[in-house]
PDB file of C-alpha atoms in Angstrom:
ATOM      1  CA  UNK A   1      -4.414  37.798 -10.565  1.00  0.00           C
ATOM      2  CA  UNK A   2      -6.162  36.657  -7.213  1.00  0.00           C
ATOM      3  CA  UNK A   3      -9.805  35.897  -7.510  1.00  0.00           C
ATOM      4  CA  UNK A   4     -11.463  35.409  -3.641  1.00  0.00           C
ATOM      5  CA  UNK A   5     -14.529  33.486  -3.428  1.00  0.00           C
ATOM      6  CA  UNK A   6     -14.881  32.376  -7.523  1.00  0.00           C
ATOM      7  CA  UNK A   7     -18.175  30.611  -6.542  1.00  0.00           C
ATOM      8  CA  UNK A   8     -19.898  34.309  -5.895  1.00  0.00           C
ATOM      9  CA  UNK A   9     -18.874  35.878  -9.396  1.00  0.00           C
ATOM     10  CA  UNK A  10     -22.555  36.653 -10.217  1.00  0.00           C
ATOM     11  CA  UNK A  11     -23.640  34.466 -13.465  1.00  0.00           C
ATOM     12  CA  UNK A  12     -23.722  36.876 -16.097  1.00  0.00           C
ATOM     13  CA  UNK A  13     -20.389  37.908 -15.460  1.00  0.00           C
ATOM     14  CA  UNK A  14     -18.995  34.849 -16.097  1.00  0.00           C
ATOM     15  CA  UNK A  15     -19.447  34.741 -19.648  1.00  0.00           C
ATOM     16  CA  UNK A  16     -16.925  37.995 -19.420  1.00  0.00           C
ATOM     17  CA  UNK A  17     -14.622  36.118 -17.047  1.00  0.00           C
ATOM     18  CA  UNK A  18     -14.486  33.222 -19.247  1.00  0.00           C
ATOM     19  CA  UNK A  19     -14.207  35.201 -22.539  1.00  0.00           C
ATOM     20  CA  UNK A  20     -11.071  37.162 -21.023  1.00  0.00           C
ATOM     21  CA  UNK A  21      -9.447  33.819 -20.155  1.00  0.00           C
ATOM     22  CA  UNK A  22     -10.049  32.413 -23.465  1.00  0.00           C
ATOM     23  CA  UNK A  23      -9.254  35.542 -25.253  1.00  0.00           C
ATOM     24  CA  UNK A  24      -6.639  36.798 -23.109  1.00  0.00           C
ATOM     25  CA  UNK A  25      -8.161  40.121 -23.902  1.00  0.00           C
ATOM     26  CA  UNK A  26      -9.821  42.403 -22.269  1.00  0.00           C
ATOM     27  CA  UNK A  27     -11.573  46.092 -22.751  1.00  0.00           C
ATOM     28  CA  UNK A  28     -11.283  48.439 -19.789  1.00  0.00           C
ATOM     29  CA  UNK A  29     -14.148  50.465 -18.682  1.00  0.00           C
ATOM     30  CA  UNK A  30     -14.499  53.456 -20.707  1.00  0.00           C
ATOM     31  CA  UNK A  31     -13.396  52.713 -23.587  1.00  0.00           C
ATOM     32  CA  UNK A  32     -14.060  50.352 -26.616  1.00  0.00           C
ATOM     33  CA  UNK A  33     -10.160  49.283 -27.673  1.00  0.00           C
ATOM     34  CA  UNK A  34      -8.897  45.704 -26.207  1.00  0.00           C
ATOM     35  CA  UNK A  35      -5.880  44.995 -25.070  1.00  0.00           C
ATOM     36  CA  UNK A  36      -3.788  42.111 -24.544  1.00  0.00           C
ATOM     37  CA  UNK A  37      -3.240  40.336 -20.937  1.00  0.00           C
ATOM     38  CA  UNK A  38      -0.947  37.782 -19.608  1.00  0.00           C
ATOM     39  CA  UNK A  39      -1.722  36.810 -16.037  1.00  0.00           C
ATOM     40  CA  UNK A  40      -1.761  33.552 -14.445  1.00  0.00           C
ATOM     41  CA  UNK A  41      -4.838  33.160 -12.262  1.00  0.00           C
ATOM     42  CA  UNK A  42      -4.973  32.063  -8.399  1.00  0.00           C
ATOM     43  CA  UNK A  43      -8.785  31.565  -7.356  1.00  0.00           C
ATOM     44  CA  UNK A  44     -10.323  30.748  -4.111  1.00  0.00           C
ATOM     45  CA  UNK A  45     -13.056  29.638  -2.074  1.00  0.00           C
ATOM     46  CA  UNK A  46     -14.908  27.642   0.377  1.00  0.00           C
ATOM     47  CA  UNK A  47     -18.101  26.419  -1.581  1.00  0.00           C
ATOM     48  CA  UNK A  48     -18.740  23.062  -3.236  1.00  0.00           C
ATOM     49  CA  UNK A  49     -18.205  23.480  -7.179  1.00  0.00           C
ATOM     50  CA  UNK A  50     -19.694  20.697  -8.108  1.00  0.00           C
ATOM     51  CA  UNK A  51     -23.050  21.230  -6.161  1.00  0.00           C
ATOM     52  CA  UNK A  52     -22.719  25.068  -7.532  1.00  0.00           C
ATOM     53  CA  UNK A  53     -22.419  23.726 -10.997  1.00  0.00           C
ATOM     54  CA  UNK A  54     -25.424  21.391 -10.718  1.00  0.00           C
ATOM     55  CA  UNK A  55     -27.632  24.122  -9.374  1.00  0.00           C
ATOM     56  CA  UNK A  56     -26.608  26.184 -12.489  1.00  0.00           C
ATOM     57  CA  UNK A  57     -24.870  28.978 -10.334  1.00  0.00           C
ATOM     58  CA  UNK A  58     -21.605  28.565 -11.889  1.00  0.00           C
ATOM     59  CA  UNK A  59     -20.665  27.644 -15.778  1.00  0.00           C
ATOM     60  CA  UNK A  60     -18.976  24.446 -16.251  1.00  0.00           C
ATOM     61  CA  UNK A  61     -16.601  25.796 -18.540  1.00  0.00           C
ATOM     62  CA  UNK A  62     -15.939  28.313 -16.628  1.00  0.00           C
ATOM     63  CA  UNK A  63     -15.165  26.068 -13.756  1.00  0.00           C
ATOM     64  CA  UNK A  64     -12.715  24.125 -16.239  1.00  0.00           C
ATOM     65  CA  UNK A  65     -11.001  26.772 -17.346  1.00  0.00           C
ATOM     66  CA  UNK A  66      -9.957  27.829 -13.870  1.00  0.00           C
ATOM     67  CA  UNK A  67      -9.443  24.214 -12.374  1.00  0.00           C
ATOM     68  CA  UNK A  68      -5.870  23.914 -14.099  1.00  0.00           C
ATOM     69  CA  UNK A  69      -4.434  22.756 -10.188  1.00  0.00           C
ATOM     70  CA  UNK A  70      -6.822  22.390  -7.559  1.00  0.00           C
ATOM     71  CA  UNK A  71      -5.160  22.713  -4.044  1.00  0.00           C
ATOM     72  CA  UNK A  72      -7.197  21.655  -1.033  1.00  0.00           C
ATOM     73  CA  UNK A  73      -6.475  24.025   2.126  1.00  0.00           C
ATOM     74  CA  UNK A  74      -7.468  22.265   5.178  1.00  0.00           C
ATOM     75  CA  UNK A  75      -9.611  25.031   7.857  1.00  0.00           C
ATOM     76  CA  UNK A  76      -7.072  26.180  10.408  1.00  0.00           C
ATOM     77  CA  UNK A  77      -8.859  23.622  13.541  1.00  0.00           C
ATOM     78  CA  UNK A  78      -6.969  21.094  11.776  1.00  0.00           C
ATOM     79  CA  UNK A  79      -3.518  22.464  11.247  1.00  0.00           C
ATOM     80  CA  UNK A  80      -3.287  23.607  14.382  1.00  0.00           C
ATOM     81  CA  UNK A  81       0.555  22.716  14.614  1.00  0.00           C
ATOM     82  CA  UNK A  82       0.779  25.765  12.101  1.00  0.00           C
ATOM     83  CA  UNK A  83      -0.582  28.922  14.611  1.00  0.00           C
ATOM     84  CA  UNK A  84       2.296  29.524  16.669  1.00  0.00           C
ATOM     85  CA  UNK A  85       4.174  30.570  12.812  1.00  0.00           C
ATOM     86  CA  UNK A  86       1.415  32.336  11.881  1.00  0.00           C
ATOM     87  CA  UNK A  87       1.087  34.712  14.833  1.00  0.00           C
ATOM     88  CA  UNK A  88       4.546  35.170  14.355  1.00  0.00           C
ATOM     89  CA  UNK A  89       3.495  36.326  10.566  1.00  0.00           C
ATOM     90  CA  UNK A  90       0.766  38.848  11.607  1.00  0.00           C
ATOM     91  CA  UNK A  91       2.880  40.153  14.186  1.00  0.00           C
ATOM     92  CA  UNK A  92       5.600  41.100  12.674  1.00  0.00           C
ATOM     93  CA  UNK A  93       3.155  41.983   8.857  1.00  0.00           C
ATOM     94  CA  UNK A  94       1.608  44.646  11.359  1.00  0.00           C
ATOM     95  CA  UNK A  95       4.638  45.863  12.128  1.00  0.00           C
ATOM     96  CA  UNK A  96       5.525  43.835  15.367  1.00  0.00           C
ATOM     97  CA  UNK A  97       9.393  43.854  15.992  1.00  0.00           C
ATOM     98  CA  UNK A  98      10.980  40.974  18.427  1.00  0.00           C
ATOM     99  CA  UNK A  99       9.217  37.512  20.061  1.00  0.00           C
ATOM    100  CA  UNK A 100       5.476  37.357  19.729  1.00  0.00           C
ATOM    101  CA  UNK A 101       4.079  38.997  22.897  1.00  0.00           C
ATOM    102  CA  UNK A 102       2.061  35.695  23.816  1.00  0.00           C
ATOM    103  CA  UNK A 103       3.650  32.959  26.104  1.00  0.00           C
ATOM    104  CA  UNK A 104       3.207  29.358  25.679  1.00  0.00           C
ATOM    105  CA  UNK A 105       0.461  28.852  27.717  1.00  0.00           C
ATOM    106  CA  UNK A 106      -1.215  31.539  25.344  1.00  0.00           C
ATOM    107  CA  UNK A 107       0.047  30.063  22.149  1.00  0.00           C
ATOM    108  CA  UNK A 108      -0.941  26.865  23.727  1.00  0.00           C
ATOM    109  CA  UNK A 109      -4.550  27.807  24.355  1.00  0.00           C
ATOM    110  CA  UNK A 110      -4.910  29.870  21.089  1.00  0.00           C
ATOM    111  CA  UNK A 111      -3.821  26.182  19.384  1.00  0.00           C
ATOM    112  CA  UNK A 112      -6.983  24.552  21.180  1.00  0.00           C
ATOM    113  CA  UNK A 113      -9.185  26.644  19.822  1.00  0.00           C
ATOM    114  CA  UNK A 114     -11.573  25.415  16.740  1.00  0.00           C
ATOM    115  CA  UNK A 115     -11.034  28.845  15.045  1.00  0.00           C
ATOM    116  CA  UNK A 116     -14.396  28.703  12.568  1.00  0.00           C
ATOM    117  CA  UNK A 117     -13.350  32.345  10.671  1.00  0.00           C
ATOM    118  CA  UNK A 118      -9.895  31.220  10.209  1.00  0.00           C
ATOM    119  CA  UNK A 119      -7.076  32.804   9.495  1.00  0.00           C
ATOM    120  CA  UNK A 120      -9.043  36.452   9.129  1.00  0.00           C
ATOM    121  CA  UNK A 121     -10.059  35.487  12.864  1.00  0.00           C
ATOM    122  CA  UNK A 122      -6.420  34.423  14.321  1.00  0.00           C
ATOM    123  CA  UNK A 123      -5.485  37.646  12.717  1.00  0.00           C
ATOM    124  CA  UNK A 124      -8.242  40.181  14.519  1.00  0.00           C
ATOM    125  CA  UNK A 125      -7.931  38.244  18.276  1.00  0.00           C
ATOM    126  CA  UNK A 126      -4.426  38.813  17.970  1.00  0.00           C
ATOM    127  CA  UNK A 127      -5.087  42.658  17.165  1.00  0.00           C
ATOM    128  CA  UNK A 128      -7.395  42.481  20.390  1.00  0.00           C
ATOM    129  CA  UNK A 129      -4.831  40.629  22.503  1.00  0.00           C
ATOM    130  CA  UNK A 130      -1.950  43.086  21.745  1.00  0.00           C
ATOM    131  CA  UNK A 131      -4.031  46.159  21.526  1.00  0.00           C
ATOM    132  CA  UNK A 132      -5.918  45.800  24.627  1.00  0.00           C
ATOM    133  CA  UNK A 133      -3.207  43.677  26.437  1.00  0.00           C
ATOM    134  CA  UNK A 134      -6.203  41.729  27.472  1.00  0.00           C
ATOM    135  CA  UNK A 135      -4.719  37.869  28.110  1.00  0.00           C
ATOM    136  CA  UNK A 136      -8.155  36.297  29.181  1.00  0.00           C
ATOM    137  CA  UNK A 137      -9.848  36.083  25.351  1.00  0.00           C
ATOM    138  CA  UNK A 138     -10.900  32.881  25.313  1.00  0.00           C
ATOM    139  CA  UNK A 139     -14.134  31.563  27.958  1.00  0.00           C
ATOM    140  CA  UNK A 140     -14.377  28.280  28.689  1.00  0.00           C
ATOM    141  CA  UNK A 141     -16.790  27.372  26.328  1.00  0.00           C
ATOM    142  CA  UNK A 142     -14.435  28.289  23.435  1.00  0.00           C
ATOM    143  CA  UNK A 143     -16.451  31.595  22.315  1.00  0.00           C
ATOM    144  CA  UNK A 144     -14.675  35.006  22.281  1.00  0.00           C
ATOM    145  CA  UNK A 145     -15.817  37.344  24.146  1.00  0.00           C
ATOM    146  CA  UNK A 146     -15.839  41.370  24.731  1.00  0.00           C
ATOM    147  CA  UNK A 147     -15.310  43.789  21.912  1.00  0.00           C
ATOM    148  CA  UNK A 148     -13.295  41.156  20.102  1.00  0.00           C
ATOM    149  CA  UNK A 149     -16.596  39.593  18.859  1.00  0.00           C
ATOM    150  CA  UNK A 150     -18.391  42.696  17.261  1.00  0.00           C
ATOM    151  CA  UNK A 151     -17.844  42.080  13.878  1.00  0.00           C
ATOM    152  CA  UNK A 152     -18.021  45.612  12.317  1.00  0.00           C
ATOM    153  CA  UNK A 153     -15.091  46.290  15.017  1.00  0.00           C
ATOM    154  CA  UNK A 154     -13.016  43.797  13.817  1.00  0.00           C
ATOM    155  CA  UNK A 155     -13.596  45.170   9.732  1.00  0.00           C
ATOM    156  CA  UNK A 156     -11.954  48.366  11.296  1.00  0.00           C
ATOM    157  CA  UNK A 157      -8.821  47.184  13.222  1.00  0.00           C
ATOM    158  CA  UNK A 158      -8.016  45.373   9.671  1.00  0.00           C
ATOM    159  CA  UNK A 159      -7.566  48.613   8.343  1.00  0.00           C
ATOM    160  CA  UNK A 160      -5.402  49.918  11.044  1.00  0.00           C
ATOM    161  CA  UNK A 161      -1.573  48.650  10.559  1.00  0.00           C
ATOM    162  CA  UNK A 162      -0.437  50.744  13.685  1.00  0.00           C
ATOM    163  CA  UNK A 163      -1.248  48.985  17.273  1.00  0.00           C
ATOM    164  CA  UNK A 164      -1.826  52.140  19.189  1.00  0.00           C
ATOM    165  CA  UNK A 165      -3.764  53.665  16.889  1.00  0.00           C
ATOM    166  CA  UNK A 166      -5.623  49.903  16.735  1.00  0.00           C
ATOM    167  CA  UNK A 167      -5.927  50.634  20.866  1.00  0.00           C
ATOM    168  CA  UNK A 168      -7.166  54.029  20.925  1.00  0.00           C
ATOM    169  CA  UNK A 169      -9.895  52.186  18.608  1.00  0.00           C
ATOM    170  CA  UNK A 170     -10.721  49.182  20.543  1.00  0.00           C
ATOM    171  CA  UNK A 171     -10.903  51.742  24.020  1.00  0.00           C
ATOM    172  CA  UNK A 172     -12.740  54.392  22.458  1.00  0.00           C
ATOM    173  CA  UNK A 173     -15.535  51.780  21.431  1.00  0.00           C
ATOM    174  CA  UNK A 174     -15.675  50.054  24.397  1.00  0.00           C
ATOM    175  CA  UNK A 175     -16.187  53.819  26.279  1.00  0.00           C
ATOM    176  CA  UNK A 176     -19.043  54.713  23.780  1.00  0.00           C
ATOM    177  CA  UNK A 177     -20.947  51.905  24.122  1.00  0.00           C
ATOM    178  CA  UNK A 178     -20.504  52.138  28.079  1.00  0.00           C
ATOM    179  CA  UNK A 179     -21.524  55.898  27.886  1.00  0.00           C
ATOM    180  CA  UNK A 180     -18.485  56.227  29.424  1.00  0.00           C
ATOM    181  CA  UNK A 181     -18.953  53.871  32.631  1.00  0.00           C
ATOM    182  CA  UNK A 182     -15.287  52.736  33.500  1.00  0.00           C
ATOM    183  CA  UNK A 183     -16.331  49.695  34.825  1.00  0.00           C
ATOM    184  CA  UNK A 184     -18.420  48.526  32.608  1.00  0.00           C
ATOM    185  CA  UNK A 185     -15.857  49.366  29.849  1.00  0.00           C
ATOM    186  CA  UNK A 186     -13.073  48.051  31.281  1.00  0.00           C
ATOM    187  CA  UNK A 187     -15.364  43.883  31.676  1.00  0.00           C
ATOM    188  CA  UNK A 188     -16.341  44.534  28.101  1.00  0.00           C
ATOM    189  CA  UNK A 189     -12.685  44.635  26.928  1.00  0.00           C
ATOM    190  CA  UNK A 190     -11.876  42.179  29.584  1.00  0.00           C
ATOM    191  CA  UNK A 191      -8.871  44.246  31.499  1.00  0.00           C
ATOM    192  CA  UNK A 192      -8.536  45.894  34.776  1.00  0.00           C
ATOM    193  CA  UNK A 193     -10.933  49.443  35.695  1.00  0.00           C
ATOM    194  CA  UNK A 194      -7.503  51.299  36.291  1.00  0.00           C
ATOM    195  CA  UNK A 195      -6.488  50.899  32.262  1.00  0.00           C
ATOM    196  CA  UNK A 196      -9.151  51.742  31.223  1.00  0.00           C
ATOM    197  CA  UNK A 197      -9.246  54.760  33.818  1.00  0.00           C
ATOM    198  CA  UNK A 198      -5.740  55.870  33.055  1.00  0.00           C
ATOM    199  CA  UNK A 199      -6.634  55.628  28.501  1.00  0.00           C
ATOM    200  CA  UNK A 200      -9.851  57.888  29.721  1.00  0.00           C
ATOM    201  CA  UNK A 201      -7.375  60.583  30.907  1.00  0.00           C
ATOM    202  CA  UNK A 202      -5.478  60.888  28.035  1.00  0.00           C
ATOM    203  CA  UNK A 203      -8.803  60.942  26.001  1.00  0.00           C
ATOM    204  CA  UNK A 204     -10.036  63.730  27.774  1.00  0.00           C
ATOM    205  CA  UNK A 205      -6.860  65.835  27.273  1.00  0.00           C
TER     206      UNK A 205
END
């Protein structure tokens, strides 16, 4: 059982949490029998434990009972040696067949990059880059730009697993928010008037 972000378990639910793991019982919602469990729990997250603990917003014993093997993940700026693998990964988990559709000067500059969301981040821009077909993400001042860098976008290409229906998504926003201005569409997504132009046709059919 996978628990993201342990620290934000709100504090009277971890008296349940660490009841269940003592226990190894549990009741489910609805109903007032208990049964038995055997999972081995994986938890995450990014906060500081021990200044979580000592602000009381986490339960020592809690804590212990979770911190069996503690595994420290360095953030992805300083693994960089590990994107070009990782693309490869999302590619092909989104159902991407062949090479990764970046060259090495891509890979290259995508390696540069100080990435502060991560992996979740690696795994949107490269949604954007195949989607829109857009090359020139990155600015100079290592910020993302275009419709790449709307955040409630990028919650809704994670739930797409097909790239052209992740396209159609990434075009149709960029028209809305141009009221339909070509131009303007086409430097917000960072590619050329005429595909943009040409993705308007077929929207229009």
């Amino acid at each position: 059982l996978f628990l993201d972000e342990i620290a934000e378990i709100p504090p009277e639910v971890q008296p349940i949490l660490l009841r269940a793991l003592q226990e190894r019982k549990i009741s489910p919602v609805g109903e007032i029998r208990e049964i038995d469990i055997d999972v081995r729990i994986i938890s995450a997250t990014n906060a500081d434990m021990t200044r979580r603990i000592a602000q009381g917003l986490f339960r020592e014993d809690v804590y212990y009972r979770l911190a069996g093997l503690n595994i420290q993940i360095p953030p992805l700026r300083e693994r960089s040696e590990d994107i070009p693998e990782l693309l490869l990964h999302l590619y092909r988990r989104h159902g991407g067949s062949g090479p990764l559709p970046l060259d090495k000067d891509e890979i290259d500059k995508w390696q540069t990059y100080h990435w502060p969301g991560n992996i979740r981040q690696l795994e949107n821009q490269l949604l954007y880059r195949i989607a829109s077909g857009c090359r020139d993400i990155f600015i100079d001042s290592g910020k993302i730009y275009g419709a790449a860098n709307d955040d409630a976008l990028l919650e809704k290409l994670l739930q797409g697993r097909d790239f052209n229906h992740i396209k159609k998504m990434i075009y149709d926003y960029a028209l809305d928010k141009s009221k339909g201005h070509i131009r303007k569409a086409a430097k917000l997504l960072g590619v050329s008037p005429s595909s943009v132009c040409q993705y308007a046709k077929t929207r229009s059919i």
